[in-house]
PDB file of C-alpha atoms in Angstrom:
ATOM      1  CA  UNK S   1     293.624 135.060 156.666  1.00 49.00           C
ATOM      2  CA  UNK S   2     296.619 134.377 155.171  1.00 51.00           C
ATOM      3  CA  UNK S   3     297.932 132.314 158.439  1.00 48.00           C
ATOM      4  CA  UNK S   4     295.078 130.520 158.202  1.00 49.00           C
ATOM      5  CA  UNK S   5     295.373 129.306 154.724  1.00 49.00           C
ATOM      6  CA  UNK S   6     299.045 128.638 154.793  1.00 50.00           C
ATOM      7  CA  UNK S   7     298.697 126.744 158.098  1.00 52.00           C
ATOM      8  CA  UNK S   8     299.689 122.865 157.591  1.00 54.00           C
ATOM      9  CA  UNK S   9     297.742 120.188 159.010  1.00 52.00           C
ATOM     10  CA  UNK S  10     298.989 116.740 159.815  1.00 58.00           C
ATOM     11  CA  UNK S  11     295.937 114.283 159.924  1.00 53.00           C
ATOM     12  CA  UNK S  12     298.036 111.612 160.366  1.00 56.00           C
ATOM     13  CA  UNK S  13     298.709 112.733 163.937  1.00 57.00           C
ATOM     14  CA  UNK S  14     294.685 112.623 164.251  1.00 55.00           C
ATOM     15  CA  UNK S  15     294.379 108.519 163.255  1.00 59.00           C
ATOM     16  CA  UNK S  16     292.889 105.785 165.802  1.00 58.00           C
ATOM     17  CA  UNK S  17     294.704 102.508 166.117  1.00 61.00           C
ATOM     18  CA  UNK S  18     292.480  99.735 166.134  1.00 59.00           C
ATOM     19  CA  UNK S  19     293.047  96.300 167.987  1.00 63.00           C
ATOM     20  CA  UNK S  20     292.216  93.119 166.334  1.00 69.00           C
ATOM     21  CA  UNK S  21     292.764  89.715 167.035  1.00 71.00           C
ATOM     22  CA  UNK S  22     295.520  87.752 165.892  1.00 70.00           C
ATOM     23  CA  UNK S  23     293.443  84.977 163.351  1.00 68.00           C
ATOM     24  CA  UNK S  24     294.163  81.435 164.238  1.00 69.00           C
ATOM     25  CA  UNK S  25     295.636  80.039 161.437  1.00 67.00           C
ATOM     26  CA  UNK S  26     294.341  75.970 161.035  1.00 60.00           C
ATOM     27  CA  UNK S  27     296.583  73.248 159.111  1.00 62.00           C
ATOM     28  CA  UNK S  28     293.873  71.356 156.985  1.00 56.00           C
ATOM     29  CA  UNK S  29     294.692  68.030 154.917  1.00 58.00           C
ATOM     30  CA  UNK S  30     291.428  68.540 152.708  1.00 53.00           C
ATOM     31  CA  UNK S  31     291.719  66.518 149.996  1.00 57.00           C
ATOM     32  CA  UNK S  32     289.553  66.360 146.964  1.00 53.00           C
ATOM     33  CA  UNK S  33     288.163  62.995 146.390  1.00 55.00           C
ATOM     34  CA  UNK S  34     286.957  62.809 142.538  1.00 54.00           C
ATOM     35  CA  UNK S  35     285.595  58.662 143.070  1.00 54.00           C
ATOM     36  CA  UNK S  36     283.042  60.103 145.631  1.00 53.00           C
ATOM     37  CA  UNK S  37     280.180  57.726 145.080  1.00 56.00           C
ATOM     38  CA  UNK S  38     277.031  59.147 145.277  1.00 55.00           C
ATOM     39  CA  UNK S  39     273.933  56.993 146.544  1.00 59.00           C
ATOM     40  CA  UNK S  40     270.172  56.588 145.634  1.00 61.00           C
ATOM     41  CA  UNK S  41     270.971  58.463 142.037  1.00 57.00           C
ATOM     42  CA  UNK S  42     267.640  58.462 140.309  1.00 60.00           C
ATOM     43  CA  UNK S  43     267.138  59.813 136.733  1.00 51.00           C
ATOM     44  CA  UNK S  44     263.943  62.434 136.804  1.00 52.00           C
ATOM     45  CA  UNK S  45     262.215  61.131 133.514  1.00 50.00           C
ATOM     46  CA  UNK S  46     259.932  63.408 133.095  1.00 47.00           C
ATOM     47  CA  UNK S  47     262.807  65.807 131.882  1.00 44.00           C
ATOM     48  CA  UNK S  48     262.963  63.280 128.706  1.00 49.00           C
ATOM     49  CA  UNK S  49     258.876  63.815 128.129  1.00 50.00           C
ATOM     50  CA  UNK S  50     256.711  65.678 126.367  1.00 53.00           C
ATOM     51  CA  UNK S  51     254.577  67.475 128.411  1.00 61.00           C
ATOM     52  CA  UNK S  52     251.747  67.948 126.343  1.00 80.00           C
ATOM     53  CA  UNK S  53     251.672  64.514 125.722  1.00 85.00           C
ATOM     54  CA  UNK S  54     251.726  63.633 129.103  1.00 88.00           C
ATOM     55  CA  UNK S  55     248.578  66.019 130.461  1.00 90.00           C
ATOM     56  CA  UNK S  56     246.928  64.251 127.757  1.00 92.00           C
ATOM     57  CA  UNK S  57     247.650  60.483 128.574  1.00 93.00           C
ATOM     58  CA  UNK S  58     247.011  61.490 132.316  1.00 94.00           C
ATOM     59  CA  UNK S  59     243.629  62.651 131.476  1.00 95.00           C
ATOM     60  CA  UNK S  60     242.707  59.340 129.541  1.00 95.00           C
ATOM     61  CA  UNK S  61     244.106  57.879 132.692  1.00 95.00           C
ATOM     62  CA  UNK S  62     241.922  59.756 134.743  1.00 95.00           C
ATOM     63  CA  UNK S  63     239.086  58.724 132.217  1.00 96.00           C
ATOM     64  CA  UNK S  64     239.668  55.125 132.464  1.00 96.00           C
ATOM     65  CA  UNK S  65     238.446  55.319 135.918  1.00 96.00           C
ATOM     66  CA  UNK S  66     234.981  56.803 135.888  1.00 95.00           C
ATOM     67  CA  UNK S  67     233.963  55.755 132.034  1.00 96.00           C
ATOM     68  CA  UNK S  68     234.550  53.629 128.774  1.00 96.00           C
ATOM     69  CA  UNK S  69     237.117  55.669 126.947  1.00 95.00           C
ATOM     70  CA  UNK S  70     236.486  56.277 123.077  1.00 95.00           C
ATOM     71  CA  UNK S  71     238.113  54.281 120.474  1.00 94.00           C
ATOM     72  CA  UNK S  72     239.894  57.371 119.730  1.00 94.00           C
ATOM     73  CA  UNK S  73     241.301  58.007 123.034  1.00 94.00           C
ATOM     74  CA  UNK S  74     242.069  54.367 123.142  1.00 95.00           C
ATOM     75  CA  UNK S  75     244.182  54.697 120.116  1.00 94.00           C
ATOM     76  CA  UNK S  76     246.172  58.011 121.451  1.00 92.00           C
ATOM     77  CA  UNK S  77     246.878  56.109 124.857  1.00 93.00           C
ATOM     78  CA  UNK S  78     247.911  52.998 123.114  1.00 93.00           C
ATOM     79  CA  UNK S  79     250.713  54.744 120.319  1.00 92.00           C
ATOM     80  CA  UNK S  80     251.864  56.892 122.968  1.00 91.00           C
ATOM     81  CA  UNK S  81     252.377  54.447 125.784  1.00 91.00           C
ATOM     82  CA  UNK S  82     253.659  51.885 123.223  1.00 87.00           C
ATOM     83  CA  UNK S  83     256.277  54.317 121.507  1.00 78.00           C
ATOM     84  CA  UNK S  84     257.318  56.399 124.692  1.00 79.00           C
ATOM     85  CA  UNK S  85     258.580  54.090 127.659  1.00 77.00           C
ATOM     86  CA  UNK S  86     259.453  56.535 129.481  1.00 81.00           C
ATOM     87  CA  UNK S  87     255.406  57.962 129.685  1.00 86.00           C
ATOM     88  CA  UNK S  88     254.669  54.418 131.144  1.00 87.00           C
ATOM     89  CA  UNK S  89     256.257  56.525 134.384  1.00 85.00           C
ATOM     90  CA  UNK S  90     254.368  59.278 134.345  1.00 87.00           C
ATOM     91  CA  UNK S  91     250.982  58.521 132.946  1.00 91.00           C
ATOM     92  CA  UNK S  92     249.280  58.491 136.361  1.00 92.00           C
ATOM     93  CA  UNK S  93     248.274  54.307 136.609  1.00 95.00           C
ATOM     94  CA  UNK S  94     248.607  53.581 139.770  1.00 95.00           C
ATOM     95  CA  UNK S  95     247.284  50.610 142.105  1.00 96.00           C
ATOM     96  CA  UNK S  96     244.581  52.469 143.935  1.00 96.00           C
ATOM     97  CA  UNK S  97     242.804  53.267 140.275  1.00 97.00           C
ATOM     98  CA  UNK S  98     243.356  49.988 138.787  1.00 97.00           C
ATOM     99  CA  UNK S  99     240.340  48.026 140.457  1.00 97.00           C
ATOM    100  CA  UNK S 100     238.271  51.454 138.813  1.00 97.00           C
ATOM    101  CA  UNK S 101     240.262  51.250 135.452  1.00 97.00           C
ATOM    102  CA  UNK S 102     239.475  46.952 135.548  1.00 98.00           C
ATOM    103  CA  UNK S 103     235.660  47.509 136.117  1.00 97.00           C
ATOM    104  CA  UNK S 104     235.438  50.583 132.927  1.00 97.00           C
ATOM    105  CA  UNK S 105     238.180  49.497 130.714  1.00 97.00           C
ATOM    106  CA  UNK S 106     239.405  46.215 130.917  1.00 97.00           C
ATOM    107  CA  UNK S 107     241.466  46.220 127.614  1.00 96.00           C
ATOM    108  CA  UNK S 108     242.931  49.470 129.090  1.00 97.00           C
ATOM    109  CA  UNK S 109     243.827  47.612 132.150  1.00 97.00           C
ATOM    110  CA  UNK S 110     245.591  44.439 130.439  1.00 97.00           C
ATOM    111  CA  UNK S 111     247.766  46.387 128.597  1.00 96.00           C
ATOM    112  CA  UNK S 112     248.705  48.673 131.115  1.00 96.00           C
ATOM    113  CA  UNK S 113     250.059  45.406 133.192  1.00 97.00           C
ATOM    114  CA  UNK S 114     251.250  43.716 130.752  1.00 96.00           C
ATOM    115  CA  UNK S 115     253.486  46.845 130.135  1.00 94.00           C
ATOM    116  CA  UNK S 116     254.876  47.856 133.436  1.00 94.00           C
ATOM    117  CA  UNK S 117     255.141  43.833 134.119  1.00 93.00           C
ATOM    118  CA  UNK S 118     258.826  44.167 134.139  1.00 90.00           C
ATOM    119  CA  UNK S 119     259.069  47.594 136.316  1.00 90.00           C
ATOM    120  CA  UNK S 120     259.826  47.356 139.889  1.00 90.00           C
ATOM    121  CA  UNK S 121     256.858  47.150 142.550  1.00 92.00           C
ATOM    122  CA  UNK S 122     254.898  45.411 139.511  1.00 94.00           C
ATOM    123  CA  UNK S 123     254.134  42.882 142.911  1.00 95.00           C
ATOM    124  CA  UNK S 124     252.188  45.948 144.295  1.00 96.00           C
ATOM    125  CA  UNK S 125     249.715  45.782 140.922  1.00 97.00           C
ATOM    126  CA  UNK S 126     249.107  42.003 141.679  1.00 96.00           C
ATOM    127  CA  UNK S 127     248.241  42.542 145.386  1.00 96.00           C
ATOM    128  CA  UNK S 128     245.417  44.494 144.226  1.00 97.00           C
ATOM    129  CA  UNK S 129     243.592  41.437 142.955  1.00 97.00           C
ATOM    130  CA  UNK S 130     243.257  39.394 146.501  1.00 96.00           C
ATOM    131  CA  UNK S 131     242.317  43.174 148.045  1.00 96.00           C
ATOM    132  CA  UNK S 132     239.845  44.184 145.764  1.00 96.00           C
ATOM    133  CA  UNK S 133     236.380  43.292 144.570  1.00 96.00           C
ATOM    134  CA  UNK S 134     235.755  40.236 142.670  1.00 97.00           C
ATOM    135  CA  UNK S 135     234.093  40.435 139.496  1.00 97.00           C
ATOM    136  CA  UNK S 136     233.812  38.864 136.212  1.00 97.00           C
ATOM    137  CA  UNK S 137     235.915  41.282 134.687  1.00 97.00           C
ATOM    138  CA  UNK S 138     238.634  40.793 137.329  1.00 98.00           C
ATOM    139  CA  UNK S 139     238.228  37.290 137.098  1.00 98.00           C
ATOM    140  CA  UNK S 140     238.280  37.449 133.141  1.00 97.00           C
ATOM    141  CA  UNK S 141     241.860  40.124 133.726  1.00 98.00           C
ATOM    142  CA  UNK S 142     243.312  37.599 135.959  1.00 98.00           C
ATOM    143  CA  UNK S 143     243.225  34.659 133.257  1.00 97.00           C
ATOM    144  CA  UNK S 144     244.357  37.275 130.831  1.00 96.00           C
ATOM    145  CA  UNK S 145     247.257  37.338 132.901  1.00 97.00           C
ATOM    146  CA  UNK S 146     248.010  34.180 133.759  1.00 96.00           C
ATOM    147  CA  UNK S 147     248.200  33.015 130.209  1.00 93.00           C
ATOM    148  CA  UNK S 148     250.792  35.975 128.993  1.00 95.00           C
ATOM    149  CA  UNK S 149     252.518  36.160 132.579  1.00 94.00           C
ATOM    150  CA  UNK S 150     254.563  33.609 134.755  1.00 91.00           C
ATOM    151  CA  UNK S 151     252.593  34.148 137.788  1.00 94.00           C
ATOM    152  CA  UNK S 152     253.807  32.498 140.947  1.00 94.00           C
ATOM    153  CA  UNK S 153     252.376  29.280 141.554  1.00 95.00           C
ATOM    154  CA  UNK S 154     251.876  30.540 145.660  1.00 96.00           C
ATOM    155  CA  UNK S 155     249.999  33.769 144.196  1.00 96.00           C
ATOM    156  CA  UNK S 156     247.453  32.083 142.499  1.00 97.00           C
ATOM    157  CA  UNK S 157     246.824  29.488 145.086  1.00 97.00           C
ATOM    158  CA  UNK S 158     246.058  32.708 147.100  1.00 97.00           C
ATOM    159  CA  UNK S 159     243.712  34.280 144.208  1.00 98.00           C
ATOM    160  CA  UNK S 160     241.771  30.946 144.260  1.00 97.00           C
ATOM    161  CA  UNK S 161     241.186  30.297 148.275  1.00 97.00           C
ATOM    162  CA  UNK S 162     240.330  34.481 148.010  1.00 98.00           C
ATOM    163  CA  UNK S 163     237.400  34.121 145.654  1.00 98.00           C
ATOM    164  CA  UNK S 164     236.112  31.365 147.115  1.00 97.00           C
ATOM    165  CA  UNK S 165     236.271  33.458 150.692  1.00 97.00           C
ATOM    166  CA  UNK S 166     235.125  36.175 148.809  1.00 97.00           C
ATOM    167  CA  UNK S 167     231.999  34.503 147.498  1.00 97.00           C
ATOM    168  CA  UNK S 168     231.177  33.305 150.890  1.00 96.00           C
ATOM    169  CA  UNK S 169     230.937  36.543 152.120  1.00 96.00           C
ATOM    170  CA  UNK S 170     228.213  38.174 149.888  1.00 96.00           C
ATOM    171  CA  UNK S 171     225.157  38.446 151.270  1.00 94.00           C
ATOM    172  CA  UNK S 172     223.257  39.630 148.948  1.00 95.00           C
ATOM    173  CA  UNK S 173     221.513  35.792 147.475  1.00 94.00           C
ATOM    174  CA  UNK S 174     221.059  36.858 144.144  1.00 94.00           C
ATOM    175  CA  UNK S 175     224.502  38.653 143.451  1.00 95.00           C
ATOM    176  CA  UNK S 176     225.701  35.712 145.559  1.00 97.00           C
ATOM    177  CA  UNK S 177     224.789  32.883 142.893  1.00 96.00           C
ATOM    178  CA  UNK S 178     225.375  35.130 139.977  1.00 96.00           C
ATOM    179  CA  UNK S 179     229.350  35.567 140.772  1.00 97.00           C
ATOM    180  CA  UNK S 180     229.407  32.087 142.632  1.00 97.00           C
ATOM    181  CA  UNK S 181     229.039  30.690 138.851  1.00 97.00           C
ATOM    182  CA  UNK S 182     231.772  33.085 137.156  1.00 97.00           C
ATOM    183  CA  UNK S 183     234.138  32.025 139.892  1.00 98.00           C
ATOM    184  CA  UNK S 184     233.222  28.434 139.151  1.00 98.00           C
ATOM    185  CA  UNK S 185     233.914  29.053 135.484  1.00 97.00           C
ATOM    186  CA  UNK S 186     236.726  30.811 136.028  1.00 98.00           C
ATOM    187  CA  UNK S 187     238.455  28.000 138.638  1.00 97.00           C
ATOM    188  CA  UNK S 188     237.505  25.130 136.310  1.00 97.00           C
ATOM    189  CA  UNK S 189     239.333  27.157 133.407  1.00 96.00           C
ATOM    190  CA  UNK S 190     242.111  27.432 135.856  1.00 96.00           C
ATOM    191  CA  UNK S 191     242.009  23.645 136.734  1.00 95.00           C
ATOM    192  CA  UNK S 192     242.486  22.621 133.176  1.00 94.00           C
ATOM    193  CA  UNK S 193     245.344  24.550 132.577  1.00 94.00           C
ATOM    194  CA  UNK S 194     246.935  23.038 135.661  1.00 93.00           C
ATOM    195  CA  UNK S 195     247.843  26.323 137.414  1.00 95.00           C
ATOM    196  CA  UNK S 196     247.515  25.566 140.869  1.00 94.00           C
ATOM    197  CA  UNK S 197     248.012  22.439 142.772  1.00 93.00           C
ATOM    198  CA  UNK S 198     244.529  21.037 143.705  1.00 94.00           C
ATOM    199  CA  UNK S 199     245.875  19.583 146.784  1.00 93.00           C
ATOM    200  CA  UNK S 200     246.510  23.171 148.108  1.00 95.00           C
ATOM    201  CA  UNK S 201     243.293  23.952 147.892  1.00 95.00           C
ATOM    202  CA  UNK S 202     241.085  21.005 147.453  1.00 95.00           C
ATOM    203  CA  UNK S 203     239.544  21.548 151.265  1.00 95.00           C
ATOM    204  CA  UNK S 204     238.400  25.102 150.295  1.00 96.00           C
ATOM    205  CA  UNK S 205     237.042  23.562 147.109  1.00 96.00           C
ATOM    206  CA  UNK S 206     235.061  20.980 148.251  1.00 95.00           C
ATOM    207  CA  UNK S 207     233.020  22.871 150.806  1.00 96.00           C
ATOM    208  CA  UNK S 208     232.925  25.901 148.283  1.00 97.00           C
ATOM    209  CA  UNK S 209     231.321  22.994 146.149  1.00 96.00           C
ATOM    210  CA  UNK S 210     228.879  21.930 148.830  1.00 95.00           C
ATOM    211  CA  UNK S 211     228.242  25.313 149.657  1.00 95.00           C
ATOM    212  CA  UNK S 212     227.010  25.827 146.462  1.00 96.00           C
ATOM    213  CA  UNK S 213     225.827  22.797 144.973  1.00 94.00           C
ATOM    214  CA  UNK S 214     222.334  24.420 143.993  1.00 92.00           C
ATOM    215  CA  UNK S 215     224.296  26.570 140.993  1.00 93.00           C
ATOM    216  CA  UNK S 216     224.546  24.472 138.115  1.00 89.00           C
ATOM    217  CA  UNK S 217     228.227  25.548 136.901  1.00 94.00           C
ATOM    218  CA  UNK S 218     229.162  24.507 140.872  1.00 96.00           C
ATOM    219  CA  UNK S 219     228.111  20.846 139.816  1.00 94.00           C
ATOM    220  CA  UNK S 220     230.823  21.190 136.742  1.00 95.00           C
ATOM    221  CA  UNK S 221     233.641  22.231 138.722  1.00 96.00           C
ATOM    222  CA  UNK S 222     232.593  19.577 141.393  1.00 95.00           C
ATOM    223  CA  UNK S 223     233.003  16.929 139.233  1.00 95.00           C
ATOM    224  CA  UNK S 224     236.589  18.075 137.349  1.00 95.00           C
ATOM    225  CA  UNK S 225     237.439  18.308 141.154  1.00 94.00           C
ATOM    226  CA  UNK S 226     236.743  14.406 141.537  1.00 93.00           C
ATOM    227  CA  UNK S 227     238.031  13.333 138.307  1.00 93.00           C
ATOM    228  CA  UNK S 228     241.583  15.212 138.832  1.00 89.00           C
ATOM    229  CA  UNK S 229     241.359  14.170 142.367  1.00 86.00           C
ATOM    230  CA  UNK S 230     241.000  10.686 141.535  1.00 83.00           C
ATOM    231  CA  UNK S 231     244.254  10.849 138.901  1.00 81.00           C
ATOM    232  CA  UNK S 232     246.268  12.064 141.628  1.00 71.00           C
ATOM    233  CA  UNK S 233     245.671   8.979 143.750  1.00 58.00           C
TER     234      UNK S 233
END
C-alpha cells in the first residue's frame, strides 16, 4: 500500500499532440469611410404620431366612405388634420376611397385635397376624376378645385372631353338627361371662367350639343359655345 501511494505519476508523458493548420494570415486595406452616403433615407412618421389619435382619424376615414360623418366627427378630423401634418400621412385617404369619400362627404373630400395638394403623387388624386364616376358632386369638387388650385390647362381639357364621353355612354334615358344638364352647367361655368381653350374641344362640344339639344340647359351652353366661338374669329 504504501508503494502504491508513494508511486509518482507523470501525466505529462500521457498528453496527445494535436495537428492544426497553419491559419492564412490576409493583408486587408479596410478602410472606414465615415461620408458613406446612404440612399432612399425615408423618415417613418408615424414614430412622431399619436397613436390614439391616429386609430381615431382612420376610423372617420373609414366613415367617410360608407356615410355622412357627424358634425362632431367632422370637427375632430378637421383640428387634428389641420394641427398635425404629419397625420395627413397616416390617416388612411387614399385614391381608391376618394370617389366613395366624394359621393358621402364632399366637404370631407375638398379639404382633404386641398391639404395633401402639395405632397408628392398628389397627380395620382387628380387621375381619379377622368377614372371615376361622374356626378354632380364630382362635378361640383372639380370646380371647387379649379378655383383654389392651378390645375393644368391639358388636365382639364381631358376632364371636359371625359364627361362629355361619359354622358354618352349612359344608357339609362332618364339618368342620362338628368347628369347631361349638370355637366352642361358645370362646362358653361367652366367656359366663363376661361379654363380651357374652346378650340380644344369645340368638336366634342358641338355634337355633345346636338346630341342633346332636347335638355334645356344643353341649349344654354350651345349658345355661350357660338357666342365665344364667334369672338375668337
Amino acid at each position: 500500500m504504501d508503494k502504491i501511494t508513494s508511486a509518482c505519476f507523470d501525466l505529462t508523458s500521457y498528453q496527445t499532440d494535436y495537428l492544426r493548420p497553419i491559419p492564412i494570415i490576409f493583408n486587408s486595406d479596410f478602410q472606414w469611410d465615415d461620408n458613406m452616403a446612404i440612399n432612399n433615407v425615408q423618415w417613418n412618421y408615424s414614430l412622431e404620431v399619436n397613436h390614439d389619435k391616429v386609430s381615431q382619424v382612420r376610423e372617420i376615414i373609414q366613415n367617410t366612405c360608407t356615410t355622412e360623418i357627424s358634425d362632431e366627427e367632422q370637427k375632430i378630423l378637421f383640428n387634428y388634420l389641420q394641427n398635425e401634418k404629419d397625420l395627413l400621412k397616416n390617416c388612411g385617404f387614399t385614391c381608391q376611397r376618394l370617389p366613395s369619400i366624394i359621393e358621402k362627404n364632399k366637404e370631407i373630400a375638398h379639404f382633404l385635397l386641398i391639404s395633401i395638394c402639395h405632397f408628392d403623387g398628389f397627380e395620382e388624386y387628380l387621375d381619379v376624376f377622368i377614372q371615376s364616376d361622374i356626378t354632380q358632386n364630382s362635378l361640383e369638387l372639380f370646380a371647387q378645385l379649379f378655383g383654389e388650385l392651378k390645375l393644368p390647362l391639358e388636365y382639364i381639357t381631358q376632364y371636359i372631353n371625359y364627361c362629355i364621353e361619359y354622358c354618352n355612354n349612359i344608357k339609362e334615358k332618364q339618368q342620362q338627361n338628368k347628369l347631361v344638364r349638370y355637366v352642361s352647367i358645370f362646362i358653361q361655368h367652366m367656359l366663363k371662367q376661361k379654363a380651357f381653350a374652346l378650340k380644344d374641344v369645340l368638336t366634342n362640344l358641338q355634337a355633345f350639343c346636338i346630341e342633346f339639344s332636347k335638355v334645356g340647359e344643353v341649349s344654354k351652353l350651345f349658345k355661350l359655345v357660338k357666342a365665344q366661338e364667334a369672338t375668337t374669329l
